CSV table of C-alpha atoms in Angstrom, one decimal:
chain,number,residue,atom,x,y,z
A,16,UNK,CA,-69.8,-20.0,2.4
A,17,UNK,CA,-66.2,-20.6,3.5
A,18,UNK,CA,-63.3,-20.2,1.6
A,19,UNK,CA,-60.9,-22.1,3.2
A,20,UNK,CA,-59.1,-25.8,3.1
A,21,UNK,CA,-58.2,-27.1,6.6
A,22,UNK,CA,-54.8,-28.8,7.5
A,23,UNK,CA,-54.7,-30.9,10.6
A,24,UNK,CA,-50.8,-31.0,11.8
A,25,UNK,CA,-50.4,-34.0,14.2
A,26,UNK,CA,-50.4,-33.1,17.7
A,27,UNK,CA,-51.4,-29.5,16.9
A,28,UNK,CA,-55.0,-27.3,16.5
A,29,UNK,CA,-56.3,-27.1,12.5
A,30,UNK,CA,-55.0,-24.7,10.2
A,31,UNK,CA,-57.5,-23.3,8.0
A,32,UNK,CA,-56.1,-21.9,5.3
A,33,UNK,CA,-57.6,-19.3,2.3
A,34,UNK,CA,-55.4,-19.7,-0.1
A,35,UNK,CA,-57.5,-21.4,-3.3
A,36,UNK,CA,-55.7,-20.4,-6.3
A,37,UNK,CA,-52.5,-19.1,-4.7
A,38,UNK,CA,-48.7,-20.8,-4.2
A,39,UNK,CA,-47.8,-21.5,-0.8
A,40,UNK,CA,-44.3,-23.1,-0.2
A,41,UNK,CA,-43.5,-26.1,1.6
A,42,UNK,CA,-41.5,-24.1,4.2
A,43,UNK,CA,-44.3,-21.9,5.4
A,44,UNK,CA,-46.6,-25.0,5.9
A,45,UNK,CA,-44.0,-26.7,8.3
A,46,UNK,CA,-44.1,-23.2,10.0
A,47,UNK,CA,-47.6,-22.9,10.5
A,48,UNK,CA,-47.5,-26.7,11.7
A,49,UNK,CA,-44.8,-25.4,14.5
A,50,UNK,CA,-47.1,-22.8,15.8
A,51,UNK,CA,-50.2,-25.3,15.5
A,52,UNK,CA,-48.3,-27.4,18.1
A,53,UNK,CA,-47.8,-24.9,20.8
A,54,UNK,CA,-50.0,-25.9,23.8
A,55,UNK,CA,-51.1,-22.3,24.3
A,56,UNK,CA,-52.7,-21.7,20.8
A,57,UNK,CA,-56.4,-21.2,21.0
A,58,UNK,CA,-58.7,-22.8,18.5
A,59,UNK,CA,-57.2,-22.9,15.2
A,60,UNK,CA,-54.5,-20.6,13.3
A,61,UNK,CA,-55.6,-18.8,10.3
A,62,UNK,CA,-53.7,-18.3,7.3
A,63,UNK,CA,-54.1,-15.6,5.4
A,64,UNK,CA,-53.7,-15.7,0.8
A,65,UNK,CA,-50.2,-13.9,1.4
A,66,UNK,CA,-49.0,-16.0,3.6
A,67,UNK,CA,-45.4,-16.8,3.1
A,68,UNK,CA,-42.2,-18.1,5.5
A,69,UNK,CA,-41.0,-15.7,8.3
A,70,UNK,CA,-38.7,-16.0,11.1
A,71,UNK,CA,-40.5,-17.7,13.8
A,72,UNK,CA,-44.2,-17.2,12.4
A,73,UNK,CA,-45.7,-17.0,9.2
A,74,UNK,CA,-46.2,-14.1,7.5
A,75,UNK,CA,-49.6,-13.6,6.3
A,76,UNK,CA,-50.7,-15.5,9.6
A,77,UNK,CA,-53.1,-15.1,12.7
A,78,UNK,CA,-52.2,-16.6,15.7
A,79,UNK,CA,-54.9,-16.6,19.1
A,80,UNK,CA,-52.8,-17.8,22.0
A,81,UNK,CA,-54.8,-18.0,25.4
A,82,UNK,CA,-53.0,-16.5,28.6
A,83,UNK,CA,-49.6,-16.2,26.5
A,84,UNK,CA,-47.8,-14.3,23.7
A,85,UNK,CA,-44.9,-15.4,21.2
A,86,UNK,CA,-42.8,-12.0,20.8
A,87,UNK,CA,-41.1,-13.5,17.6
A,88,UNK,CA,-45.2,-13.8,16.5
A,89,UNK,CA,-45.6,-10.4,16.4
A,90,UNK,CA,-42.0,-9.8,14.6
A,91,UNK,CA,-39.6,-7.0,15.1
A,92,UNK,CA,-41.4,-4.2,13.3
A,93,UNK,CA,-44.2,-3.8,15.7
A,94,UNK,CA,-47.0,-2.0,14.5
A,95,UNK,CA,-45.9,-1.9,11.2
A,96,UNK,CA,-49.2,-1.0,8.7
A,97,UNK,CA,-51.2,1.3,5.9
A,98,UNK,CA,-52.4,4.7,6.2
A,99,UNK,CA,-54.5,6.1,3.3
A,100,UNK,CA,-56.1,9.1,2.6
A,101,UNK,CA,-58.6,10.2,-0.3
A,102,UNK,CA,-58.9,13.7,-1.8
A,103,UNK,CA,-60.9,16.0,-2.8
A,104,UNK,CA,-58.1,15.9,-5.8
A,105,UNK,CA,-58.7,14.5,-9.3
A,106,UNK,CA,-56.2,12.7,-11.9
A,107,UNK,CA,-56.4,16.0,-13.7
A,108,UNK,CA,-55.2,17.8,-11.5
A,109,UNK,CA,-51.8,16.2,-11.3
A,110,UNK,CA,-49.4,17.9,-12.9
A,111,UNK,CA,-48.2,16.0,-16.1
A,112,UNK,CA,-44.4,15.8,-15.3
A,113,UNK,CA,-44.4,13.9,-11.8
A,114,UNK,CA,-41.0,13.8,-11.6
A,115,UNK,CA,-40.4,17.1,-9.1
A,116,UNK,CA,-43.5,15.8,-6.7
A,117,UNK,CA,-41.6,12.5,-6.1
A,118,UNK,CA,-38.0,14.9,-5.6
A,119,UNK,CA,-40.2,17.2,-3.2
A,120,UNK,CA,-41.7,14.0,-0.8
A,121,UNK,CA,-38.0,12.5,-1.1
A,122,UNK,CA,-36.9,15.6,0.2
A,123,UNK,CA,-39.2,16.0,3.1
A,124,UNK,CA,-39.7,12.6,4.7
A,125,UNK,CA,-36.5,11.0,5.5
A,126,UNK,CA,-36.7,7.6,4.0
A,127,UNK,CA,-33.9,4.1,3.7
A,128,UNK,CA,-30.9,4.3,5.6
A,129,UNK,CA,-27.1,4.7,5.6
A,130,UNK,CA,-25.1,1.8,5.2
A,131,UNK,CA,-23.0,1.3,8.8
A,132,UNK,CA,-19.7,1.6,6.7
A,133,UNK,CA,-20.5,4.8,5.9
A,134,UNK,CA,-20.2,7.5,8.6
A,135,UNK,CA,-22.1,10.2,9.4
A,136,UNK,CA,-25.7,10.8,10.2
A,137,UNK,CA,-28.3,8.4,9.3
A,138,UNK,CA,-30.1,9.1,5.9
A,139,UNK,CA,-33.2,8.0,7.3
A,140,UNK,CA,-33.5,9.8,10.2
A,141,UNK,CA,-34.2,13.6,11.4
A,142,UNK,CA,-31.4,16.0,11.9
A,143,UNK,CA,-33.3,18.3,13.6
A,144,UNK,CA,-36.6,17.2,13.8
A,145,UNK,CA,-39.6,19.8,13.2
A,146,UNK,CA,-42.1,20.6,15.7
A,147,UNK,CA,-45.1,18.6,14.3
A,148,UNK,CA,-42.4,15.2,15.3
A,149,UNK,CA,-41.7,17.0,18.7
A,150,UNK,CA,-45.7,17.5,19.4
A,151,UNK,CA,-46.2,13.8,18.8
A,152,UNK,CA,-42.9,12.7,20.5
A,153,UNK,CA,-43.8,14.5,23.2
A,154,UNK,CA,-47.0,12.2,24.0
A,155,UNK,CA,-45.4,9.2,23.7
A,156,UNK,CA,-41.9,10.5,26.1
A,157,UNK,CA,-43.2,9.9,29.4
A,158,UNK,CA,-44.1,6.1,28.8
A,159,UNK,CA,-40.7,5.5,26.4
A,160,UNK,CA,-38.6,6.9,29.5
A,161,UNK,CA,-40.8,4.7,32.0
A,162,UNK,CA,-39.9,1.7,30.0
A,163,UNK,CA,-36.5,2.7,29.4
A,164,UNK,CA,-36.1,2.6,33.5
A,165,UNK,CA,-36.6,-1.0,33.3
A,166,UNK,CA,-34.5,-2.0,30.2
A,167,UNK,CA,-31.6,1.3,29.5
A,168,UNK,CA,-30.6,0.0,26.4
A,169,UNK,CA,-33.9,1.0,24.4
A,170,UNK,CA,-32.5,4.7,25.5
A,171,UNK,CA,-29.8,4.7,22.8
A,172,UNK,CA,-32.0,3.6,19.9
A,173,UNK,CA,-33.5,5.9,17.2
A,174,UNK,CA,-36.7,6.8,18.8
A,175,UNK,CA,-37.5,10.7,18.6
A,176,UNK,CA,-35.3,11.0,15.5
A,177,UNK,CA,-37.0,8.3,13.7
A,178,UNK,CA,-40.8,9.9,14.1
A,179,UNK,CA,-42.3,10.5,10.3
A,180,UNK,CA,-40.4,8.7,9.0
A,181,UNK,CA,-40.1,6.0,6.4
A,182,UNK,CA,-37.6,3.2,6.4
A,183,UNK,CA,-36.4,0.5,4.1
A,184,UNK,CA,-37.6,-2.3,2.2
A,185,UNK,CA,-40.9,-2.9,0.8
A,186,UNK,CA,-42.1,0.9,2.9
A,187,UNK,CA,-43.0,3.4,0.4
A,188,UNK,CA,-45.5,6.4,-0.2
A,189,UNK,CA,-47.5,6.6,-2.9
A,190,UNK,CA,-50.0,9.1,-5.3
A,191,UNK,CA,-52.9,6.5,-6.6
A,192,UNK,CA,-56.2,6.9,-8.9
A,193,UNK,CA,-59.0,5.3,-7.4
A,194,UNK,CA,-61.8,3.7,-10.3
A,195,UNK,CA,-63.2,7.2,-10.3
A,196,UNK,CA,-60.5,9.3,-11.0
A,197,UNK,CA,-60.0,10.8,-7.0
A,198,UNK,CA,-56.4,10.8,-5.7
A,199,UNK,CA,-55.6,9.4,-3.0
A,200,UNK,CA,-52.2,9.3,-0.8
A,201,UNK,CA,-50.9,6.6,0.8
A,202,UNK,CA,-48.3,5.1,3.0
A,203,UNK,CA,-46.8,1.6,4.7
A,204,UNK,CA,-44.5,2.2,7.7
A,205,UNK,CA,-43.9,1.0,11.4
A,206,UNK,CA,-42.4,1.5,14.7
A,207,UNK,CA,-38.8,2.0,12.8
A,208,UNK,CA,-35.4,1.4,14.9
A,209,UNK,CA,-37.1,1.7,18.3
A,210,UNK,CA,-39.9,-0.6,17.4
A,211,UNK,CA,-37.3,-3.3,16.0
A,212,UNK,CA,-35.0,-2.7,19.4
A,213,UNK,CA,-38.1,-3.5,21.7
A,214,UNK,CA,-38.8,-6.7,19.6
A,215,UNK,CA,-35.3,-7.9,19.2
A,216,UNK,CA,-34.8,-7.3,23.5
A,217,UNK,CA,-38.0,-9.2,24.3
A,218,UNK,CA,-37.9,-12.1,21.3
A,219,UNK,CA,-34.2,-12.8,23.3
A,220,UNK,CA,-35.7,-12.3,26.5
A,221,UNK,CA,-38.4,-15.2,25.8
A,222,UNK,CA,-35.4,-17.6,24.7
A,223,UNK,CA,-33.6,-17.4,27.6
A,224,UNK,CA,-37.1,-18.0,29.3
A,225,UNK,CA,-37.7,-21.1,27.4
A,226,UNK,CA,-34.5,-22.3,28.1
A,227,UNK,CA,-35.0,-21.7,32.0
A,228,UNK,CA,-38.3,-23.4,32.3
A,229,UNK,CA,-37.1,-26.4,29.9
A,230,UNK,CA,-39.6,-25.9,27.4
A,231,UNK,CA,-39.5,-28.2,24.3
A,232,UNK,CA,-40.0,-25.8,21.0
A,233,UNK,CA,-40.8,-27.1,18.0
A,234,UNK,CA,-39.0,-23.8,17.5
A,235,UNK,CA,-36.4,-21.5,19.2
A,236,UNK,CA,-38.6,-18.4,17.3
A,237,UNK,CA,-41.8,-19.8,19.1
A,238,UNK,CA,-40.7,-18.8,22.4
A,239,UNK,CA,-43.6,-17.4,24.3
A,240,UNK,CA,-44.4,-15.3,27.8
A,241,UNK,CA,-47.4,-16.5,29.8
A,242,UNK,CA,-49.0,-14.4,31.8
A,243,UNK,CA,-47.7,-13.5,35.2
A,244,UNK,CA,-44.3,-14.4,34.2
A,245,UNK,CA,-41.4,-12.5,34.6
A,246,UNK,CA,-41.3,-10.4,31.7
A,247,UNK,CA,-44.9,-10.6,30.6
A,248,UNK,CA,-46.5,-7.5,31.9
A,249,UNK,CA,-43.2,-5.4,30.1
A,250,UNK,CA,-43.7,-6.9,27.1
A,251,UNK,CA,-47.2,-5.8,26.7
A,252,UNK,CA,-46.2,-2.8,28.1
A,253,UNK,CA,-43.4,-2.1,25.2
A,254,UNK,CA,-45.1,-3.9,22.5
A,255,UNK,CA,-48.3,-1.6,23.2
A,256,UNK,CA,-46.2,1.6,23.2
A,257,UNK,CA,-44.6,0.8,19.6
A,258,UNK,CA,-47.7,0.1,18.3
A,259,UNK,CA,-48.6,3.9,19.5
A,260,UNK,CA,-45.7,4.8,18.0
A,261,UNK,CA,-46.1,3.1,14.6
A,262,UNK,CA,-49.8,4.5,14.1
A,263,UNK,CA,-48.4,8.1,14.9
A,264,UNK,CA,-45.4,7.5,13.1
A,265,UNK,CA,-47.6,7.1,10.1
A,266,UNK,CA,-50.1,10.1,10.5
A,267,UNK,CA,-47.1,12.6,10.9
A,268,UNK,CA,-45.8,11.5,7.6
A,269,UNK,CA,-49.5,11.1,6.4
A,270,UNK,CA,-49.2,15.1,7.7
A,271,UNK,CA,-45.9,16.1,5.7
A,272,UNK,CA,-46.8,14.5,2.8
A,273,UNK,CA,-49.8,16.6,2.4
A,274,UNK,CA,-48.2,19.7,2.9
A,275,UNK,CA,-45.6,18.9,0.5
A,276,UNK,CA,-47.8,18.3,-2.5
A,277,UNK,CA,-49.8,21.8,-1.4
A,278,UNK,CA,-46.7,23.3,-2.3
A,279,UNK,CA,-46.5,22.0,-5.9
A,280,UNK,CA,-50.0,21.3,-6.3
A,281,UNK,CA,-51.5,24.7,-5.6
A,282,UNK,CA,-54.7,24.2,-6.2
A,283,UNK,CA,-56.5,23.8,-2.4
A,284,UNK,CA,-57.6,20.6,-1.8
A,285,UNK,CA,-59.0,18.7,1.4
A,286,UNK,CA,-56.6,15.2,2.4
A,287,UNK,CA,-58.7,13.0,4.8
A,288,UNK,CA,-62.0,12.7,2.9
A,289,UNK,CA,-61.9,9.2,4.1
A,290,UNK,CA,-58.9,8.0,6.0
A,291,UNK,CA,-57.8,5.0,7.2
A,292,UNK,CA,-54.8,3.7,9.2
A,293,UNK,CA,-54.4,0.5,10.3
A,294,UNK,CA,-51.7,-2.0,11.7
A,295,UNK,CA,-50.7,-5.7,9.7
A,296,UNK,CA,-48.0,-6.9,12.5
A,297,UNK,CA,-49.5,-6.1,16.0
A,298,UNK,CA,-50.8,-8.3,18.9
A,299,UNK,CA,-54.1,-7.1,20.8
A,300,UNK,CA,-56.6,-8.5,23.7
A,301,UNK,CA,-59.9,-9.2,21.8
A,302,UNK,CA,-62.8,-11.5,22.2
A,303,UNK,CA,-62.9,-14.9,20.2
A,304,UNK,CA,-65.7,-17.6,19.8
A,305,UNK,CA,-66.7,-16.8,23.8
A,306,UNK,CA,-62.9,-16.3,24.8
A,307,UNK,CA,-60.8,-13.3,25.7
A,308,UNK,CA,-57.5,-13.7,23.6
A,309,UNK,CA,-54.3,-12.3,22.5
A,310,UNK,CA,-54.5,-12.1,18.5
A,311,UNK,CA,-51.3,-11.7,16.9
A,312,UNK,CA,-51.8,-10.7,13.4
A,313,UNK,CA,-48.5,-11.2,11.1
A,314,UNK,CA,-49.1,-9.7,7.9
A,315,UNK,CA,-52.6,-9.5,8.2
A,316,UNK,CA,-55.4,-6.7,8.8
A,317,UNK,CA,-58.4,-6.9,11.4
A,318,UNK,CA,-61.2,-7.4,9.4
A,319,UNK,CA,-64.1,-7.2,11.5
A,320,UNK,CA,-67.5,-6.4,10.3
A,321,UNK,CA,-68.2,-2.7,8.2
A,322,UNK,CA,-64.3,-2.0,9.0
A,323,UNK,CA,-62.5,-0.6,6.7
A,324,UNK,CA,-59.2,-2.1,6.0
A,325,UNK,CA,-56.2,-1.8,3.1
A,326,UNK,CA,-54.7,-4.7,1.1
A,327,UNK,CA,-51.7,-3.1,-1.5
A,328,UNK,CA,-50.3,-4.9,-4.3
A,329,UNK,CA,-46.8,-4.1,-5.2
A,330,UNK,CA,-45.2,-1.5,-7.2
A,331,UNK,CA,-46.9,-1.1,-10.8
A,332,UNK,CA,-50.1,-3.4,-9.2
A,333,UNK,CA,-53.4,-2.6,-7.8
A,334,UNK,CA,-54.4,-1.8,-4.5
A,335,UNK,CA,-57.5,-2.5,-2.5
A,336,UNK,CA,-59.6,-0.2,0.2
A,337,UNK,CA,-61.2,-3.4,1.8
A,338,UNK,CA,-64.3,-3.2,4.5
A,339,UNK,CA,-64.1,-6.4,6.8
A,340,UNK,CA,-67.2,-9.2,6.6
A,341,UNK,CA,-66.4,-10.0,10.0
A,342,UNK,CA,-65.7,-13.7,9.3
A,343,UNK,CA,-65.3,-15.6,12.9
A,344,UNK,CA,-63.2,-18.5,11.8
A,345,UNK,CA,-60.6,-15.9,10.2
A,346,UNK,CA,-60.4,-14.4,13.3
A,347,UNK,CA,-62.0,-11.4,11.8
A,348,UNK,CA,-58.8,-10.7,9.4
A,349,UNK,CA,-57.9,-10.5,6.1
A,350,UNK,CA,-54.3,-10.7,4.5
A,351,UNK,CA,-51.8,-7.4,4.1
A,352,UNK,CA,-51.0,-7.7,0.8
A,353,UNK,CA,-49.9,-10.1,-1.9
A,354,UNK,CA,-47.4,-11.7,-0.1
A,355,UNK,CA,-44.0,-12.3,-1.6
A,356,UNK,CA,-43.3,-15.2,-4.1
A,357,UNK,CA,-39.1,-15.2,-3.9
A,358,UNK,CA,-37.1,-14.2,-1.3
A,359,UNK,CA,-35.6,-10.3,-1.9
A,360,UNK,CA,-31.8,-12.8,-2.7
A,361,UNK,CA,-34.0,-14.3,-5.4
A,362,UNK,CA,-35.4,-11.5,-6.7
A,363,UNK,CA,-31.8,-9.6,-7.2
A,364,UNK,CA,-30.6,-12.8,-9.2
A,365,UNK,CA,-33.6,-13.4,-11.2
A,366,UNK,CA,-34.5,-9.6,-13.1
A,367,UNK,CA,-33.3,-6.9,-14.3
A,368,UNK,CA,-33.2,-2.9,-14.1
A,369,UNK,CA,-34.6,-3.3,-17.5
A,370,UNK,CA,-37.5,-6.0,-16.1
A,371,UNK,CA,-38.1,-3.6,-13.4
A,372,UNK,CA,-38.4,-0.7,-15.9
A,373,UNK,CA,-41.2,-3.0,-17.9
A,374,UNK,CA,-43.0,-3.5,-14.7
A,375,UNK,CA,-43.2,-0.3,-13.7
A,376,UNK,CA,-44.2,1.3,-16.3
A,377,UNK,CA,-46.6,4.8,-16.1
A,378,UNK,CA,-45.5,4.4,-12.6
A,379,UNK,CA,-43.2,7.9,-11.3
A,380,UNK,CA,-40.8,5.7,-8.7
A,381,UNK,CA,-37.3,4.6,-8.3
A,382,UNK,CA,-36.0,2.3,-11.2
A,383,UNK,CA,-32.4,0.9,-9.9
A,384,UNK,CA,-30.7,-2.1,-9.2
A,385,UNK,CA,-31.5,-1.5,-5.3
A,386,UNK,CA,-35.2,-1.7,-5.9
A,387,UNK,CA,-35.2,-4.9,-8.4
A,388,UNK,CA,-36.3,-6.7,-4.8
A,389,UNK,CA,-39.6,-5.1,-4.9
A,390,UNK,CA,-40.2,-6.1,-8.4
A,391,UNK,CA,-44.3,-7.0,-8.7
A,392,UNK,CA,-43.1,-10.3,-9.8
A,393,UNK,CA,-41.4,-11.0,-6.2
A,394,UNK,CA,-45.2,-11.1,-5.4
A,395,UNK,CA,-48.1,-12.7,-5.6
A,396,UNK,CA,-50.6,-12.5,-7.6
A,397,UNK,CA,-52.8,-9.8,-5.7
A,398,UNK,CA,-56.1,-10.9,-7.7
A,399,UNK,CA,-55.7,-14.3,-6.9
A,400,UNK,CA,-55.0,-12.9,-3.5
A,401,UNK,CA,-57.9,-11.1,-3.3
A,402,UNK,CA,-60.4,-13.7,-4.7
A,403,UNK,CA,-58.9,-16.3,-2.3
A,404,UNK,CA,-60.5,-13.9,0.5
A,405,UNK,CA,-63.7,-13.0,-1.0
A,406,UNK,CA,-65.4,-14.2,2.2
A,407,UNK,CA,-63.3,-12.2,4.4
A,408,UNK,CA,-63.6,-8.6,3.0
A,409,UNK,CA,-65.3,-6.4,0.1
A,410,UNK,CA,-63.8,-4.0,-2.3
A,411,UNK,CA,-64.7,-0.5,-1.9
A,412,UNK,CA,-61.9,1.2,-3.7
A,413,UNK,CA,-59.4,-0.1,-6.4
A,414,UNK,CA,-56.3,1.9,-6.5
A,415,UNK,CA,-53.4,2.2,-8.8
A,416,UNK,CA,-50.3,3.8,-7.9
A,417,UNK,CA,-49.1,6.6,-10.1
A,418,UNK,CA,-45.9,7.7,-8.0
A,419,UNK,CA,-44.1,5.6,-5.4
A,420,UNK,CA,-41.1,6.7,-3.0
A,421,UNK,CA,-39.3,3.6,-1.7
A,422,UNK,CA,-37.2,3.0,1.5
């Protein structure tokens, strides 16, 4: 049985939308409506439990467009997604005082950024990065240079320097517990600063095409690229490459963050028991009720049948390890995460350090005024979240975080 309610926006395809039991604002509705009205979406859009405003599109949407792609769909950090990793670790095994594990990954994955009044190098970035970034740079050089021919400006971005490594905002790392005591690692990056040039170039690219071809938008953000247009071919081009990037940009962390806790955990242990890694804001070809499509999926997971697939909660919340039920009218997909409640503004005015303290606690992470934005009560509820797309996935592992590094 389906767990949706459907929306019908005049002059646009249905919007089926699994979100029983959860808030959705009136400001992501009137986005989804926008997309639901472009002449080149396929079907119906799908929104996801998380779903929440964007710029552009929803996030926590699905979008199938048919011989066509909306750049600003996909967003600006292309690729961006989960790794997770269980081990052959248990709880007991962690040593007591977590403090000096969290100092150690802080130390070896660069992670948030310097603020551009303040000189010097880039927090977030490598100095001198090690050879397991050069080995993975160095299968993804030829096709950045090839696409660099075509647009120079993505030369001067962070691209090999920002390889493994985290970024701001709701990224993070974390140590979890799953139901039966294993330890797991896991992780939520992208394509970082290279990713988020590609986007930005193409999203203003598609604009200016709009504007050419006199397109009426119900949205600037919606602008799209059909294909065998101009730009088309470079776009799938560049978007495809950052997704490469984003998924190795996560296992070389995945990578370094083993080896760090090998050196305070010594004990020896095995890392990819069962691994996943998958994208939440990525557009690919696939095959839809008969019809080859593009599928953009912002903020949400491919869920296709037996799949394995990760849902996480916020800081001091639970995390799922999902496998997909391969549900055609979601588009095979399931949401990529709770979704936040308050925008990050909000968040800042409404708690505290001290709130954030309460709602982290038994958690090893950052507890400052700079995280209060990630506060679990910026976010849905993930339980509601996750019964609102019982027909989408199953559980197969319940997490709970025991150390997080943020951005």
């Amino acid at each position: 049985m389906n767990n949706y309610n459907t929306e019908q926006p005049e002059g646009g395809v249905p919007i089926k939308m699994w979100t029983k039991g959860v808030p959705v604002e009136d400001e992501a509705k009137k986005q989804l409506a926008n997309a639901a009205r472009l002449p080149i979406v396929f079907k119906h859009i799908a929104a996801m439990p998380d779903v929440h405003l964007g710029i552009g599109a929803t996030v926590g949407s699905v979008v199938s467009t048919f011989k066509a792609i909306i750049p600003a769909a996909v967003g600006v950090d292309i690729g961006c997604g989960m790794m997770a990793c269980k081990t052959t670790l248990r709880a007991e095994d962690l040593p007591d005082n977590l403090g000096p594990l969290r100092s150690a990954i802080e130390k070896a994955v660069p992670h948030g950024m310097t603020p551009f009044k303040q000189r010097g190098r880039d927090k977030g970035s490598w100095e001198n990065p090690p050879n397991l970034v050069d080995q993975a740079w160095s299968t993804l050089v030829g096709e950045f240079d090839a696409i660099c021919e075509k647009y120079p400006r993505l030369k001067n971005t962070n691209n090999h320097k920002h390889l493994g490594t985290l970024g701001t905002g709701n990224h993070f790392i974390e140590v979890c517990l799953d139901e039966g005591g294993a330890v797991w690692f896991m992780l939520h990056s992208g394509s970082r600063g290279v990713g988020n040039a590609i986007g930005t170039t193409f999203i203003e690219l598609a604009k200016k095409d709009a504007e050419r071809n006199n397109r009426h938008l119900p949205d600037q953000d919606l602008a799209y690229f059909e294909e065998g247009s101009q730009y088309f071919g470079d776009y799938v081009r560049g978007v495809g490459w950052a997704q490469k990037f984003a998924r190795l940009n996560r296992e070389v962390m995945m990578k370094n963050l083993v080896a760090t806790v090998r050196q305070i955990i010594t004990k020896p242990f095995e890392a990819h028991v069962e691994a996943v890694n998958c994208h939440h804001n990525y557009v690919q070809k696939e095959t839809h009720f008969g019809e080859e499509v593009f599928v953009t999926r912002k903020g949400a997971v491919s869920a296709k049948k037996g799949e394995l697939g990760i849902i996480p909660g916020s800081m001091g919340a639970r995390s799922y390890i999902v496998r997909g039920l391969g549900n055609p009218e979601s588009f095979e997909s399931c949401s990529h995460g709770a979704g936040r409640v308050m925008s990050r503004t909000k968040a800042k005015k409404m708690f505290t350090v001290a709130d954030q303290i309460k709602a982290t606690e038994g958690v090893e992470c950052r507890k400052d005024e700079a995280v209060i934005d990630e506060i679990p009560m910026a976010y849905k509820d993930i339980d509601a979240v996750m019964e609102a797309q019982k027909d989408l996935v199953e559980v197969v592992y319940v997490l709970k975080q025991v150390l997080c590094v943020k951005g």
